[in-house]
Amino acid sequence: SSELTQDPAVSVALGQTVRITCQGDSLRSYYASWYQQKPGQAPVLVIYGKNNRPSGIPDRFSGSSSGNTASLTITGAQAEDEADYYCNSRDSSGNPQFGGGTKLTVL
Amino acid sequence: EVQLVQSGAEVKKPGESLKISCKGSGYSFTSYWIGWVRQMPGKGLEWMGIIYPGDSDTRYSPSFQGQVTISADKSISTAYLQWSSLKASDTAMYYCASGVSSPYVWYFDYWGQGTLVTVSS
C-alpha cells in the first residue's frame, strides 16, 4: 500500500477550479511533485518542488502544501486536463514514493 | 532535447529471463538518477528502484528487492531492468524516468515511452 494517499476520483465542471490532494507524513518535511497521465501515454511532470512548473506546462496548474497535505490546483479546468494525476515525494531514506493516483473527470 | 528511449515490447513465457533497456540522450546521463516505474494494467504507478549511473548507487523499493536487478552502462548512457525468472504477474508497462533528488524534493522530470512486458504461457 502507498504511504501517500490520494482520493481515487475527482470531478470538475469545465472552466471551474479543482484541487487534488495528497496526504502523507513525509509531506511535513518534503515537497510533493505531481504528474499527469493520459490514457496510453507516459506520465508528464506538471509541478515540482515548492510550486515549479516545467517548461510548457500551463500556468493554470499550481501546487501548494500545508501540514501533511500537498495540493495540485487547476484553475479554470479544460477538457484536455481530464487525466490521472499522481503525487510523488521522497521518504526519509531519500527514496521516491508515489501516491495511488486520482482520476480527474472534467464535466 | 532530453530523450529517454526504451526498448520494444516483449512477450515472454513464465520462467524466462528478460532485460529491457532505457537509453538517455541530450543531457548528462551520469548526473541524474534513473528510476524504473511499474504500471500494471488499469493500476497506478509503482516505484521499483533507482540507479545513479555516475557511481552505480542502486536502491530498490522493498516491494521489488530481490525480484529484479537494475544496472547501467554509462559508456552508452543506458540503464537496464532485468528479471531472471518472469511470472505472469510481471505483466505490466514499465517506464524509465530521469530523477532529481534534493534535500527537500524528489521528482522524475523526463520519462521514456514505456516498455510493455507480457508474460503468458
PDB file of C-alpha atoms in Angstrom:
ATOM      1  CA  SER A   1       0.000   0.000   0.000  1.00  0.00           C
ATOM      2  CA  SER A   2       1.102   3.594  -0.763  1.00  0.00           C
ATOM      3  CA  GLU A   3       2.282   5.899   2.034  1.00  0.00           C
ATOM      4  CA  LEU A   4       0.887   8.824   0.070  1.00  0.00           C
ATOM      5  CA  THR A   5      -2.905   8.871  -0.047  1.00  0.00           C
ATOM      6  CA  GLN A   6      -4.979  10.378  -2.837  1.00  0.00           C
ATOM      7  CA  ASP A   7      -8.717  10.430  -3.491  1.00  0.00           C
ATOM      8  CA  PRO A   8      -9.440   7.875  -6.236  1.00  0.00           C
ATOM      9  CA  ALA A   9     -11.625  10.206  -8.281  1.00  0.00           C
ATOM     10  CA  VAL A  10     -12.485  13.890  -8.520  1.00  0.00           C
ATOM     11  CA  SER A  11     -14.693  15.767 -10.961  1.00  0.00           C
ATOM     12  CA  VAL A  12     -14.862  19.406 -12.002  1.00  0.00           C
ATOM     13  CA  ALA A  13     -17.081  21.429 -14.289  1.00  0.00           C
ATOM     14  CA  LEU A  14     -15.427  22.870 -17.360  1.00  0.00           C
ATOM     15  CA  GLY A  15     -13.761  26.197 -16.522  1.00  0.00           C
ATOM     16  CA  GLN A  16     -14.020  25.741 -12.775  1.00  0.00           C
ATOM     17  CA  THR A  17     -11.248  25.251 -10.227  1.00  0.00           C
ATOM     18  CA  VAL A  18     -10.350  21.864  -8.787  1.00  0.00           C
ATOM     19  CA  ARG A  19      -7.952  20.817  -6.050  1.00  0.00           C
ATOM     20  CA  ILE A  20      -6.407  17.365  -5.979  1.00  0.00           C
ATOM     21  CA  THR A  21      -4.864  16.388  -2.669  1.00  0.00           C
ATOM     22  CA  CYS A  22      -2.142  14.051  -1.449  1.00  0.00           C
ATOM     23  CA  GLN A  23      -1.682  13.154   2.206  1.00  0.00           C
ATOM     24  CA  GLY A  24       1.261  11.596   3.974  1.00  0.00           C
ATOM     25  CA  ASP A  25       3.588  12.103   6.901  1.00  0.00           C
ATOM     26  CA  SER A  26       6.576  12.663   4.612  1.00  0.00           C
ATOM     27  CA  LEU A  27       4.867  15.771   3.247  1.00  0.00           C
ATOM     28  CA  ARG A  28       5.503  17.535   6.551  1.00  0.00           C
ATOM     29  CA  SER A  29       9.182  17.540   5.620  1.00  0.00           C
ATOM     30  CA  TYR A  30       9.358  17.227   1.847  1.00  0.00           C
ATOM     31  CA  TYR A  31       7.657  18.808  -1.120  1.00  0.00           C
ATOM     32  CA  ALA A  32       5.411  16.853  -3.437  1.00  0.00           C
ATOM     33  CA  SER A  33       5.677  16.684  -7.183  1.00  0.00           C
ATOM     34  CA  TRP A  34       2.771  15.987  -9.496  1.00  0.00           C
ATOM     35  CA  TYR A  35       2.339  14.050 -12.724  1.00  0.00           C
ATOM     36  CA  GLN A  36      -0.406  13.970 -15.317  1.00  0.00           C
ATOM     37  CA  GLN A  37      -1.041  10.751 -17.212  1.00  0.00           C
ATOM     38  CA  LYS A  38      -3.481  10.475 -20.093  1.00  0.00           C
ATOM     39  CA  PRO A  39      -4.651   7.081 -21.399  1.00  0.00           C
ATOM     40  CA  GLY A  40      -1.974   5.269 -23.345  1.00  0.00           C
ATOM     41  CA  GLN A  41       0.687   7.871 -22.574  1.00  0.00           C
ATOM     42  CA  ALA A  42       3.661   8.154 -20.255  1.00  0.00           C
ATOM     43  CA  PRO A  43       3.322  10.394 -17.204  1.00  0.00           C
ATOM     44  CA  VAL A  44       4.258  14.048 -17.543  1.00  0.00           C
ATOM     45  CA  LEU A  45       5.664  16.181 -14.726  1.00  0.00           C
ATOM     46  CA  VAL A  46       3.402  19.200 -14.121  1.00  0.00           C
ATOM     47  CA  ILE A  47       4.559  20.551 -10.734  1.00  0.00           C
ATOM     48  CA  TYR A  48       7.730  20.004  -8.720  1.00  0.00           C
ATOM     49  CA  GLY A  49       9.165  21.431  -5.557  1.00  0.00           C
ATOM     50  CA  LYS A  50       7.507  24.309  -3.775  1.00  0.00           C
ATOM     51  CA  ASN A  51       5.462  25.347  -6.833  1.00  0.00           C
ATOM     52  CA  ASN A  52       7.504  25.000 -10.005  1.00  0.00           C
ATOM     53  CA  ARG A  53       6.162  24.266 -13.463  1.00  0.00           C
ATOM     54  CA  PRO A  54       8.330  22.665 -16.152  1.00  0.00           C
ATOM     55  CA  SER A  55       8.523  24.452 -19.451  1.00  0.00           C
ATOM     56  CA  GLY A  56       5.344  24.013 -21.464  1.00  0.00           C
ATOM     57  CA  ILE A  57       3.012  23.383 -18.525  1.00  0.00           C
ATOM     58  CA  PRO A  58       0.144  25.919 -18.463  1.00  0.00           C
ATOM     59  CA  ASP A  59       0.050  28.349 -15.571  1.00  0.00           C
ATOM     60  CA  ARG A  60      -3.430  27.118 -14.584  1.00  0.00           C
ATOM     61  CA  PHE A  61      -1.545  24.332 -12.773  1.00  0.00           C
ATOM     62  CA  SER A  62      -0.188  25.223  -9.337  1.00  0.00           C
ATOM     63  CA  GLY A  63       0.995  23.440  -6.221  1.00  0.00           C
ATOM     64  CA  SER A  64       0.761  24.142  -2.512  1.00  0.00           C
ATOM     65  CA  SER A  65       1.290  22.410   0.788  1.00  0.00           C
ATOM     66  CA  SER A  66       0.042  22.591   4.368  1.00  0.00           C
ATOM     67  CA  GLY A  67       0.971  20.203   7.129  1.00  0.00           C
ATOM     68  CA  ASN A  68       0.777  16.647   5.851  1.00  0.00           C
ATOM     69  CA  THR A  69      -1.205  17.576   2.747  1.00  0.00           C
ATOM     70  CA  ALA A  70       0.005  18.673  -0.669  1.00  0.00           C
ATOM     71  CA  SER A  71      -2.389  20.009  -3.269  1.00  0.00           C
ATOM     72  CA  LEU A  72      -2.453  20.386  -7.022  1.00  0.00           C
ATOM     73  CA  THR A  73      -4.830  23.109  -8.133  1.00  0.00           C
ATOM     74  CA  ILE A  74      -6.119  23.537 -11.659  1.00  0.00           C
ATOM     75  CA  THR A  75      -7.653  26.987 -12.076  1.00  0.00           C
ATOM     76  CA  GLY A  76     -10.076  27.015 -14.990  1.00  0.00           C
ATOM     77  CA  ALA A  77     -10.010  23.322 -15.854  1.00  0.00           C
ATOM     78  CA  GLN A  78     -10.023  22.470 -19.545  1.00  0.00           C
ATOM     79  CA  ALA A  79     -11.288  19.361 -21.278  1.00  0.00           C
ATOM     80  CA  GLU A  80      -7.706  18.344 -22.018  1.00  0.00           C
ATOM     81  CA  ASP A  81      -6.940  18.258 -18.301  1.00  0.00           C
ATOM     82  CA  GLU A  82      -9.012  15.096 -17.913  1.00  0.00           C
ATOM     83  CA  ALA A  83      -6.420  12.541 -16.850  1.00  0.00           C
ATOM     84  CA  ASP A  84      -4.974  10.598 -13.949  1.00  0.00           C
ATOM     85  CA  TYR A  85      -2.851  12.614 -11.552  1.00  0.00           C
ATOM     86  CA  TYR A  86      -0.169  11.183  -9.271  1.00  0.00           C
ATOM     87  CA  CYS A  87       1.717  12.795  -6.433  1.00  0.00           C
ATOM     88  CA  ASN A  88       5.281  11.841  -5.604  1.00  0.00           C
ATOM     89  CA  SER A  89       7.571  12.722  -2.759  1.00  0.00           C
ATOM     90  CA  ARG A  90      10.633  11.349  -1.041  1.00  0.00           C
ATOM     91  CA  ASP A  91      10.784   9.298   2.095  1.00  0.00           C
ATOM     92  CA  SER A  92      13.208   9.681   4.995  1.00  0.00           C
ATOM     93  CA  SER A  93      15.681   7.361   3.256  1.00  0.00           C
ATOM     94  CA  GLY A  94      15.844   9.672   0.269  1.00  0.00           C
ATOM     95  CA  ASN A  95      13.894   7.349  -1.997  1.00  0.00           C
ATOM     96  CA  PRO A  96      10.870   8.301  -4.108  1.00  0.00           C
ATOM     97  CA  GLN A  97       7.314   7.213  -3.415  1.00  0.00           C
ATOM     98  CA  PHE A  98       4.072   7.638  -5.352  1.00  0.00           C
ATOM     99  CA  GLY A  99       0.513   8.225  -4.335  1.00  0.00           C
ATOM    100  CA  GLY A 100      -2.211   5.913  -5.586  1.00  0.00           C
ATOM    101  CA  GLY A 101      -3.466   8.372  -8.187  1.00  0.00           C
ATOM    102  CA  THR A 102      -6.591  10.479  -8.747  1.00  0.00           C
ATOM    103  CA  LYS A 103      -8.786  10.210 -11.823  1.00  0.00           C
ATOM    104  CA  LEU A 104      -9.941  13.687 -12.820  1.00  0.00           C
ATOM    105  CA  THR A 105     -13.127  13.993 -14.846  1.00  0.00           C
ATOM    106  CA  VAL A 106     -13.969  17.317 -16.498  1.00  0.00           C
ATOM    107  CA  LEU A 107     -17.728  17.633 -16.880  1.00  0.00           C
TER     108      LEU A 107
ATOM    109  CA  GLU B   1      16.433  17.764 -26.321  1.00  0.00           C
ATOM    110  CA  VAL B   2      16.339  15.310 -23.443  1.00  0.00           C
ATOM    111  CA  GLN B   3      15.132  11.876 -24.500  1.00  0.00           C
ATOM    112  CA  LEU B   4      14.777   8.516 -22.832  1.00  0.00           C
ATOM    113  CA  VAL B   5      14.168   5.797 -25.408  1.00  0.00           C
ATOM    114  CA  GLN B   6      13.125   2.389 -24.170  1.00  0.00           C
ATOM    115  CA  SER B   7      13.397  -0.974 -25.860  1.00  0.00           C
ATOM    116  CA  GLY B   8      10.382  -2.504 -27.564  1.00  0.00           C
ATOM    117  CA  ALA B   9       7.505  -4.579 -26.297  1.00  0.00           C
ATOM    118  CA  GLU B  10       8.240  -8.109 -25.127  1.00  0.00           C
ATOM    119  CA  VAL B  11       6.160 -11.275 -24.967  1.00  0.00           C
ATOM    120  CA  LYS B  12       7.684 -13.968 -22.761  1.00  0.00           C
ATOM    121  CA  LYS B  13       6.728 -17.213 -21.056  1.00  0.00           C
ATOM    122  CA  PRO B  14       6.744 -17.746 -17.290  1.00  0.00           C
ATOM    123  CA  GLY B  15      10.198 -18.711 -16.071  1.00  0.00           C
ATOM    124  CA  GLU B  16      12.029 -16.936 -18.881  1.00  0.00           C
ATOM    125  CA  SER B  17      14.556 -14.158 -18.288  1.00  0.00           C
ATOM    126  CA  LEU B  18      14.352 -10.663 -19.676  1.00  0.00           C
ATOM    127  CA  LYS B  19      16.403  -7.461 -19.796  1.00  0.00           C
ATOM    128  CA  ILE B  20      14.867  -4.221 -21.026  1.00  0.00           C
ATOM    129  CA  SER B  21      16.735  -1.006 -21.682  1.00  0.00           C
ATOM    130  CA  CYS B  22      16.449   2.761 -21.462  1.00  0.00           C
ATOM    131  CA  LYS B  23      18.851   4.954 -23.436  1.00  0.00           C
ATOM    132  CA  GLY B  24      19.300   8.568 -22.413  1.00  0.00           C
ATOM    133  CA  SER B  25      20.398  11.428 -24.625  1.00  0.00           C
ATOM    134  CA  GLY B  26      20.502  15.215 -24.585  1.00  0.00           C
ATOM    135  CA  TYR B  27      21.727  15.509 -21.005  1.00  0.00           C
ATOM    136  CA  SER B  28      24.488  14.361 -18.670  1.00  0.00           C
ATOM    137  CA  PHE B  29      23.439  10.735 -18.105  1.00  0.00           C
ATOM    138  CA  THR B  30      25.815  10.310 -15.167  1.00  0.00           C
ATOM    139  CA  SER B  31      24.477  13.317 -13.236  1.00  0.00           C
ATOM    140  CA  TYR B  32      20.867  12.243 -12.706  1.00  0.00           C
ATOM    141  CA  TRP B  33      19.165   9.238 -11.220  1.00  0.00           C
ATOM    142  CA  ILE B  34      17.314   6.828 -13.475  1.00  0.00           C
ATOM    143  CA  GLY B  35      14.231   5.256 -11.979  1.00  0.00           C
ATOM    144  CA  TRP B  36      12.110   2.322 -13.084  1.00  0.00           C
ATOM    145  CA  VAL B  37       8.373   2.507 -12.550  1.00  0.00           C
ATOM    146  CA  ARG B  38       5.828  -0.282 -12.991  1.00  0.00           C
ATOM    147  CA  GLN B  39       2.235   0.238 -14.054  1.00  0.00           C
ATOM    148  CA  MET B  40       0.083  -2.859 -14.059  1.00  0.00           C
ATOM    149  CA  PRO B  41      -2.991  -2.838 -16.310  1.00  0.00           C
ATOM    150  CA  GLY B  42      -5.504  -0.312 -15.020  1.00  0.00           C
ATOM    151  CA  LYS B  43      -3.419   0.459 -11.947  1.00  0.00           C
ATOM    152  CA  GLY B  44      -1.219   3.230 -10.582  1.00  0.00           C
ATOM    153  CA  LEU B  45       2.489   3.993 -10.690  1.00  0.00           C
ATOM    154  CA  GLU B  46       4.828   1.946  -8.513  1.00  0.00           C
ATOM    155  CA  TRP B  47       8.428   2.875  -7.902  1.00  0.00           C
ATOM    156  CA  MET B  48      10.650  -0.187  -8.392  1.00  0.00           C
ATOM    157  CA  GLY B  49      14.163   1.136  -7.960  1.00  0.00           C
ATOM    158  CA  ILE B  50      16.647   3.792  -8.909  1.00  0.00           C
ATOM    159  CA  ILE B  51      20.247   3.924 -10.045  1.00  0.00           C
ATOM    160  CA  TYR B  52      22.740   6.770 -10.188  1.00  0.00           C
ATOM    161  CA  PRO B  53      24.832   5.994 -13.277  1.00  0.00           C
ATOM    162  CA  GLY B  54      27.684   8.188 -12.094  1.00  0.00           C
ATOM    163  CA  ASP B  55      28.643   5.794  -9.323  1.00  0.00           C
ATOM    164  CA  SER B  56      26.148   2.918  -9.804  1.00  0.00           C
ATOM    165  CA  ASP B  57      24.497   3.599  -6.445  1.00  0.00           C
ATOM    166  CA  THR B  58      21.344   1.459  -6.661  1.00  0.00           C
ATOM    167  CA  ARG B  59      18.311   1.345  -4.405  1.00  0.00           C
ATOM    168  CA  TYR B  60      15.244  -0.857  -4.547  1.00  0.00           C
ATOM    169  CA  SER B  61      11.736  -0.464  -3.292  1.00  0.00           C
ATOM    170  CA  PRO B  62      11.129  -3.139  -0.626  1.00  0.00           C
ATOM    171  CA  SER B  63       8.351  -4.467  -2.848  1.00  0.00           C
ATOM    172  CA  PHE B  64      10.804  -5.249  -5.640  1.00  0.00           C
ATOM    173  CA  GLN B  65      14.027  -6.069  -3.762  1.00  0.00           C
ATOM    174  CA  GLY B  66      15.233  -9.472  -4.914  1.00  0.00           C
ATOM    175  CA  GLN B  67      12.679  -9.620  -7.725  1.00  0.00           C
ATOM    176  CA  VAL B  68      14.525  -7.507 -10.318  1.00  0.00           C
ATOM    177  CA  THR B  69      18.002  -6.172 -10.998  1.00  0.00           C
ATOM    178  CA  ILE B  70      18.751  -2.631 -12.086  1.00  0.00           C
ATOM    179  CA  SER B  71      22.015  -1.723 -13.780  1.00  0.00           C
ATOM    180  CA  ALA B  72      23.512   0.920 -16.032  1.00  0.00           C
ATOM    181  CA  ASP B  73      26.278   1.231 -18.605  1.00  0.00           C
ATOM    182  CA  LYS B  74      27.366   4.832 -18.527  1.00  0.00           C
ATOM    183  CA  SER B  75      29.619   4.376 -21.552  1.00  0.00           C
ATOM    184  CA  ILE B  76      26.498   4.056 -23.700  1.00  0.00           C
ATOM    185  CA  SER B  77      24.121   6.097 -21.497  1.00  0.00           C
ATOM    186  CA  THR B  78      21.814   3.133 -20.985  1.00  0.00           C
ATOM    187  CA  ALA B  79      20.036   1.753 -17.946  1.00  0.00           C
ATOM    188  CA  TYR B  80      18.586  -1.728 -17.639  1.00  0.00           C
ATOM    189  CA  LEU B  81      15.893  -3.598 -15.770  1.00  0.00           C
ATOM    190  CA  GLN B  82      16.127  -7.362 -15.708  1.00  0.00           C
ATOM    191  CA  TRP B  83      14.322 -10.418 -14.443  1.00  0.00           C
ATOM    192  CA  SER B  84      15.822 -13.871 -14.034  1.00  0.00           C
ATOM    193  CA  SER B  85      12.512 -15.725 -13.936  1.00  0.00           C
ATOM    194  CA  LEU B  86       9.366 -13.957 -15.078  1.00  0.00           C
ATOM    195  CA  LYS B  87       5.928 -14.557 -13.638  1.00  0.00           C
ATOM    196  CA  ALA B  88       2.526 -13.833 -15.130  1.00  0.00           C
ATOM    197  CA  SER B  89       2.138 -11.120 -12.500  1.00  0.00           C
ATOM    198  CA  ASP B  90       5.069  -9.242 -14.082  1.00  0.00           C
ATOM    199  CA  THR B  91       2.785  -8.347 -16.981  1.00  0.00           C
ATOM    200  CA  ALA B  92       2.802  -4.555 -16.987  1.00  0.00           C
ATOM    201  CA  MET B  93       4.051  -1.388 -18.609  1.00  0.00           C
ATOM    202  CA  TYR B  94       7.487  -0.397 -17.379  1.00  0.00           C
ATOM    203  CA  TYR B  95       8.713   3.169 -17.544  1.00  0.00           C
ATOM    204  CA  CYS B  96      12.141   4.617 -17.001  1.00  0.00           C
ATOM    205  CA  ALA B  97      12.480   8.217 -15.933  1.00  0.00           C
ATOM    206  CA  SER B  98      15.284  10.599 -15.072  1.00  0.00           C
ATOM    207  CA  GLY B  99      15.171  11.611 -11.443  1.00  0.00           C
ATOM    208  CA  VAL B 100      16.239  14.632  -9.440  1.00  0.00           C
ATOM    209  CA  SER B 101      16.828  14.291  -5.728  1.00  0.00           C
ATOM    210  CA  SER B 102      17.476  17.158  -3.365  1.00  0.00           C
ATOM    211  CA  PRO B 103      17.160  17.532   0.411  1.00  0.00           C
ATOM    212  CA  TYR B 104      13.520  18.580   0.110  1.00  0.00           C
ATOM    213  CA  VAL B 105      12.152  17.073  -3.045  1.00  0.00           C
ATOM    214  CA  TRP B 106      12.288  14.149  -5.397  1.00  0.00           C
ATOM    215  CA  TYR B 107      10.891  14.275  -8.924  1.00  0.00           C
ATOM    216  CA  PHE B 108      11.082  12.500 -12.283  1.00  0.00           C
ATOM    217  CA  ASP B 109      11.387  15.146 -14.954  1.00  0.00           C
ATOM    218  CA  TYR B 110      11.681  13.120 -18.162  1.00  0.00           C
ATOM    219  CA  TRP B 111      10.065   9.794 -18.946  1.00  0.00           C
ATOM    220  CA  GLY B 112      10.615   7.083 -21.504  1.00  0.00           C
ATOM    221  CA  GLN B 113       7.779   5.942 -23.732  1.00  0.00           C
ATOM    222  CA  GLY B 114       7.336   2.726 -21.760  1.00  0.00           C
ATOM    223  CA  THR B 115       8.024  -0.942 -22.477  1.00  0.00           C
ATOM    224  CA  LEU B 116       5.071  -3.321 -22.371  1.00  0.00           C
ATOM    225  CA  VAL B 117       6.010  -6.703 -20.960  1.00  0.00           C
ATOM    226  CA  THR B 118       3.515  -9.532 -21.390  1.00  0.00           C
ATOM    227  CA  VAL B 119       4.149 -12.820 -19.627  1.00  0.00           C
ATOM    228  CA  SER B 120       1.869 -15.630 -20.702  1.00  0.00           C
ATOM    229  CA  SER B 121       2.096 -19.340 -21.268  1.00  0.00           C
TER     230      SER B 121
END
